[in-house]
Tab-separated table of C-alpha atoms in Angstrom:
chain	number	residue	atom	x	y	z
A	238	UNK	CA	32.802	3.394	-17.107
A	239	UNK	CA	33.638	5.274	-20.304
A	240	UNK	CA	37.335	5.613	-19.364
A	241	UNK	CA	37.522	2.005	-18.146
A	242	UNK	CA	36.114	0.625	-21.383
A	243	UNK	CA	38.365	2.860	-23.446
A	244	UNK	CA	41.401	1.603	-21.527
A	245	UNK	CA	40.382	-1.961	-22.348
A	246	UNK	CA	39.952	-1.171	-26.008
A	247	UNK	CA	36.165	-1.408	-25.906
A	248	UNK	CA	34.163	1.040	-27.977
A	249	UNK	CA	30.441	1.481	-27.236
A	250	UNK	CA	28.051	2.672	-29.924
A	251	UNK	CA	24.601	3.796	-28.808
A	252	UNK	CA	21.874	3.642	-31.449
A	253	UNK	CA	18.821	5.724	-30.540
A	254	UNK	CA	16.227	8.259	-31.640
A	255	UNK	CA	15.528	11.407	-29.658
A	256	UNK	CA	18.220	13.736	-28.356
A	257	UNK	CA	17.630	12.846	-24.699
A	258	UNK	CA	16.824	9.147	-25.131
A	259	UNK	CA	20.112	7.946	-23.605
A	260	UNK	CA	20.616	10.708	-21.033
A	261	UNK	CA	22.422	9.236	-18.025
A	262	UNK	CA	23.624	6.081	-19.754
A	263	UNK	CA	26.603	4.414	-17.967
A	264	UNK	CA	28.895	4.364	-20.995
A	265	UNK	CA	29.452	8.096	-21.391
A	266	UNK	CA	30.542	10.878	-19.050
A	267	UNK	CA	27.476	12.746	-17.778
A	268	UNK	CA	27.129	16.016	-19.758
A	269	UNK	CA	26.713	19.175	-17.657
A	270	UNK	CA	23.342	20.087	-19.182
A	271	UNK	CA	21.961	16.600	-18.447
A	272	UNK	CA	23.308	16.725	-14.895
A	273	UNK	CA	21.608	20.091	-14.332
A	274	UNK	CA	18.294	18.719	-15.612
A	275	UNK	CA	18.546	15.620	-13.398
A	276	UNK	CA	19.280	17.841	-10.411
A	277	UNK	CA	16.301	20.082	-11.210
A	278	UNK	CA	13.979	17.086	-11.563
A	279	UNK	CA	15.206	15.737	-8.241
A	280	UNK	CA	14.695	19.095	-6.535
A	281	UNK	CA	11.122	19.369	-7.835
A	282	UNK	CA	10.316	15.810	-6.785
A	283	UNK	CA	11.692	16.431	-3.291
A	284	UNK	CA	9.645	19.618	-3.002
A	285	UNK	CA	6.430	17.803	-3.955
A	286	UNK	CA	7.190	15.005	-1.500
A	287	UNK	CA	7.899	17.474	1.317
A	288	UNK	CA	4.632	19.264	0.574
A	289	UNK	CA	2.706	15.987	0.716
A	290	UNK	CA	4.328	15.053	4.031
A	291	UNK	CA	3.642	18.503	5.492
A	292	UNK	CA	-0.012	18.458	4.407
A	293	UNK	CA	-0.667	15.049	5.968
A	294	UNK	CA	1.154	15.267	9.320
A	295	UNK	CA	0.833	18.940	10.214
A	296	UNK	CA	4.440	20.041	9.702
A	297	UNK	CA	5.642	22.970	7.627
A	298	UNK	CA	7.376	22.303	4.327
A	299	UNK	CA	10.459	24.046	5.707
A	300	UNK	CA	10.619	21.697	8.713
A	301	UNK	CA	10.388	18.678	6.438
A	302	UNK	CA	13.113	19.964	4.115
A	303	UNK	CA	15.335	20.848	7.079
A	304	UNK	CA	15.713	17.129	7.873
A	305	UNK	CA	17.889	16.970	4.733
A	306	UNK	CA	16.766	13.387	3.997
A	307	UNK	CA	18.084	12.065	7.326
A	308	UNK	CA	16.514	8.946	8.841
A	309	UNK	CA	15.185	8.565	12.372
A	310	UNK	CA	14.232	5.704	14.698
A	311	UNK	CA	12.255	5.274	17.901
A	312	UNK	CA	11.581	8.401	19.940
A	313	UNK	CA	13.529	10.509	17.415
A	314	UNK	CA	10.642	10.040	14.958
A	315	UNK	CA	8.201	11.508	17.484
A	316	UNK	CA	10.578	14.346	18.446
A	317	UNK	CA	11.050	15.418	14.828
A	318	UNK	CA	7.285	15.379	14.233
A	319	UNK	CA	6.962	12.409	11.887
A	320	UNK	CA	4.837	10.370	14.336
A	321	UNK	CA	2.515	11.011	17.268
A	322	UNK	CA	3.601	8.224	19.611
A	323	UNK	CA	5.336	4.871	19.931
A	324	UNK	CA	3.199	1.764	20.576
A	325	UNK	CA	3.738	-1.979	20.312
A	326	UNK	CA	2.506	-3.866	17.262
A	327	UNK	CA	-0.677	-5.297	18.804
A	328	UNK	CA	-1.799	-1.878	20.094
A	329	UNK	CA	-0.964	-0.329	16.727
A	330	UNK	CA	-3.458	-2.616	14.972
A	331	UNK	CA	-6.207	-1.600	17.412
A	332	UNK	CA	-5.398	2.095	16.936
A	333	UNK	CA	-5.478	1.709	13.156
A	334	UNK	CA	-8.868	-0.023	13.352
A	335	UNK	CA	-10.224	2.798	15.501
A	336	UNK	CA	-8.865	5.356	13.035
A	337	UNK	CA	-10.465	3.597	10.047
A	338	UNK	CA	-13.794	3.337	11.864
A	339	UNK	CA	-13.655	7.052	12.676
A	340	UNK	CA	-12.978	7.879	9.029
A	341	UNK	CA	-15.907	5.744	7.885
A	342	UNK	CA	-18.226	7.517	10.335
A	343	UNK	CA	-16.984	10.871	9.040
A	344	UNK	CA	-17.772	9.899	5.445
A	345	UNK	CA	-21.259	8.676	6.414
A	346	UNK	CA	-21.936	11.856	8.387
A	347	UNK	CA	-20.781	13.987	5.456
A	348	UNK	CA	-23.260	12.218	3.202
A	349	UNK	CA	-26.085	12.621	5.736
A	350	UNK	CA	-25.323	16.325	6.212
A	351	UNK	CA	-25.326	16.912	2.467
A	352	UNK	CA	-28.750	15.249	2.169
A	353	UNK	CA	-30.148	17.303	5.071
A	354	UNK	CA	-28.842	20.574	3.666
A	355	UNK	CA	-30.315	19.789	0.264
A	356	UNK	CA	-33.729	19.172	1.836
A	357	UNK	CA	-33.559	22.600	3.497
A	358	UNK	CA	-32.421	24.310	0.351
A	359	UNK	CA	-29.172	25.464	1.970
A	360	UNK	CA	-26.686	23.844	-0.354
A	361	UNK	CA	-24.490	26.398	-2.079
A	362	UNK	CA	-24.880	26.465	-5.851
A	363	UNK	CA	-22.100	24.784	-7.800
A	364	UNK	CA	-21.244	26.859	-10.830
A	365	UNK	CA	-18.798	24.422	-12.421
A	366	UNK	CA	-20.048	20.875	-13.050
A	367	UNK	CA	-16.530	19.478	-13.185
A	368	UNK	CA	-15.878	20.629	-9.599
A	369	UNK	CA	-18.888	18.709	-8.300
A	370	UNK	CA	-17.870	15.565	-10.185
A	371	UNK	CA	-14.324	15.839	-8.833
A	372	UNK	CA	-15.641	16.079	-5.269
A	373	UNK	CA	-17.848	13.016	-5.787
A	374	UNK	CA	-14.917	11.058	-7.183
A	375	UNK	CA	-12.752	12.081	-4.216
A	376	UNK	CA	-15.461	10.928	-1.795
A	377	UNK	CA	-15.810	7.612	-3.651
A	378	UNK	CA	-12.038	7.080	-3.667
A	379	UNK	CA	-11.838	7.866	0.043
A	380	UNK	CA	-14.680	5.446	0.826
A	381	UNK	CA	-13.075	2.666	-1.234
A	382	UNK	CA	-9.672	3.219	0.378
A	383	UNK	CA	-11.280	3.230	3.815
A	384	UNK	CA	-13.142	0.000	3.102
A	385	UNK	CA	-9.936	-1.677	1.927
A	386	UNK	CA	-8.081	-0.603	5.066
A	387	UNK	CA	-10.973	-1.924	7.124
A	388	UNK	CA	-10.771	-5.278	5.314
A	389	UNK	CA	-7.025	-5.612	5.889
A	390	UNK	CA	-7.190	-4.564	9.525
A	391	UNK	CA	-10.259	-6.732	10.090
A	392	UNK	CA	-8.268	-9.792	9.023
A	393	UNK	CA	-5.064	-8.903	10.856
A	394	UNK	CA	-6.846	-7.776	14.024
A	395	UNK	CA	-9.423	-10.574	14.401
A	396	UNK	CA	-9.224	-13.045	17.285
A	397	UNK	CA	-8.522	-15.886	14.873
A	398	UNK	CA	-5.288	-14.166	13.769
A	399	UNK	CA	-3.693	-14.481	17.202
A	400	UNK	CA	-0.907	-17.033	17.023
A	401	UNK	CA	-1.392	-17.164	13.244
A	402	UNK	CA	0.028	-13.745	12.327
A	403	UNK	CA	2.010	-14.998	9.319
A	404	UNK	CA	-1.079	-16.613	7.775
A	405	UNK	CA	-3.210	-13.533	8.562
A	406	UNK	CA	-0.673	-11.266	6.864
A	407	UNK	CA	-0.694	-13.384	3.718
A	408	UNK	CA	-4.498	-13.535	3.599
A	409	UNK	CA	-4.790	-9.776	4.148
A	410	UNK	CA	-2.513	-9.183	1.136
A	411	UNK	CA	-5.066	-10.876	-1.162
A	412	UNK	CA	-7.475	-8.139	-2.392
A	413	UNK	CA	-10.273	-10.669	-3.014
A	414	UNK	CA	-10.069	-12.290	0.432
A	415	UNK	CA	-12.940	-11.150	2.651
A	416	UNK	CA	-12.881	-11.108	6.442
A	417	UNK	CA	-15.322	-14.007	6.977
A	418	UNK	CA	-13.423	-16.409	4.710
A	419	UNK	CA	-10.123	-15.349	6.268
A	420	UNK	CA	-11.470	-16.057	9.750
A	421	UNK	CA	-12.560	-19.564	8.698
A	422	UNK	CA	-9.137	-20.322	7.252
A	423	UNK	CA	-7.317	-18.936	10.255
A	424	UNK	CA	-9.531	-20.837	12.676
A	425	UNK	CA	-8.700	-24.087	10.894
A	426	UNK	CA	-4.941	-23.458	11.200
A	427	UNK	CA	-3.101	-24.426	14.436
A	428	UNK	CA	-1.707	-21.580	16.529
A	429	UNK	CA	2.050	-21.368	16.973
A	430	UNK	CA	4.204	-20.263	19.873
A	431	UNK	CA	6.583	-17.301	19.568
A	432	UNK	CA	9.618	-19.554	19.156
A	433	UNK	CA	7.926	-21.288	16.247
A	434	UNK	CA	6.838	-18.051	14.543
A	435	UNK	CA	9.679	-17.961	12.014
A	436	UNK	CA	9.100	-21.533	10.923
A	437	UNK	CA	5.343	-20.933	10.743
A	438	UNK	CA	5.871	-17.800	8.680
A	439	UNK	CA	7.912	-19.680	6.075
A	440	UNK	CA	5.446	-22.554	6.053
A	441	UNK	CA	2.496	-20.219	5.550
A	442	UNK	CA	4.205	-18.437	2.668
A	443	UNK	CA	5.119	-21.719	0.980
A	444	UNK	CA	1.627	-23.113	1.431
A	445	UNK	CA	-0.072	-20.020	0.050
A	446	UNK	CA	2.373	-19.821	-2.852
A	447	UNK	CA	1.573	-23.431	-3.708
A	448	UNK	CA	-2.154	-22.735	-3.516
A	449	UNK	CA	-1.843	-19.714	-5.789
A	450	UNK	CA	0.233	-21.727	-8.272
A	451	UNK	CA	-2.533	-24.351	-8.365
A	452	UNK	CA	-5.309	-21.816	-8.855
A	453	UNK	CA	-6.339	-23.487	-12.117
A	454	UNK	CA	-7.643	-26.605	-10.350
A	455	UNK	CA	-11.414	-26.937	-10.110
A	456	UNK	CA	-13.158	-26.301	-6.820
A	457	UNK	CA	-14.802	-29.703	-7.105
A	458	UNK	CA	-11.391	-31.355	-6.998
A	459	UNK	CA	-10.368	-29.368	-3.935
A	460	UNK	CA	-13.618	-29.203	-1.977
A	461	UNK	CA	-15.905	-32.032	-3.097
A	462	UNK	CA	-17.955	-34.314	-0.884
A	463	UNK	CA	-15.148	-36.898	-0.741
A	464	UNK	CA	-12.422	-34.353	-0.082
A	465	UNK	CA	-10.271	-34.424	3.049
A	466	UNK	CA	-10.306	-31.571	5.567
A	467	UNK	CA	-7.112	-30.166	4.020
A	468	UNK	CA	-8.674	-30.282	0.551
A	469	UNK	CA	-11.746	-28.453	1.783
A	470	UNK	CA	-9.537	-25.711	3.222
A	471	UNK	CA	-7.774	-25.394	-0.117
A	472	UNK	CA	-11.121	-25.176	-1.883
A	473	UNK	CA	-12.272	-22.437	0.448
A	474	UNK	CA	-9.096	-20.431	-0.131
A	475	UNK	CA	-9.266	-20.797	-3.904
A	476	UNK	CA	-12.926	-19.807	-3.886
A	477	UNK	CA	-12.125	-16.683	-1.911
A	478	UNK	CA	-9.210	-15.814	-4.215
A	479	UNK	CA	-11.429	-16.201	-7.286
A	480	UNK	CA	-14.262	-14.001	-6.106
A	481	UNK	CA	-14.899	-10.714	-7.899
A	482	UNK	CA	-15.477	-7.702	-5.713
A	483	UNK	CA	-18.980	-6.287	-6.127
A	484	UNK	CA	-18.406	-2.818	-4.716
A	485	UNK	CA	-18.854	-1.021	-8.028
């Protein structure tokens, strides 16, 4: 870019504060020291990512790095160790629900075991208060994340979502939408056949976008005693979107 602009008689002046403020800008040839720093940052980021992958799926860091950023599909993903098995989409939802339920039971059991051990006086002494607080925060974060996954999968995997997958996906993406309200909305929406899925998907997105854009309307206007069935559905959706979560 620098040579091209120079050939066209264009001179670029960068005005900045801080020696490295414009590192990597497109108007100047990349200096060697900046290139080396970019490469080092990239190497460190890749190492951290590989470590995170290895910790979560049971591979070694070396095996992850040996893929050299290649991509894989289908059975290749299983063979390389990045997945356990291949399943169709409907079975995947069920497996995810089972996994979330298992995690929730584990968290509950951990809490029960801690209470039992305390009652027997067998809990090891914690010498650093910050460590105990960090563990509590990690447990809380895990419980919250598990509950959110359960909410999303509960909406996408409910019976009412069958034939209404596009609508279920949109409702699940709303953090304030609970499972009961989502089921009511899905049940009031006609099911679609596979050949109509694309059209239904676009229609659902447009309808929800319109509802979100009109969020400022009062619930009385959308769900009053004289409202039509469609208006009542809108009122229900807006009410669900406006709820505040009470989980802490």
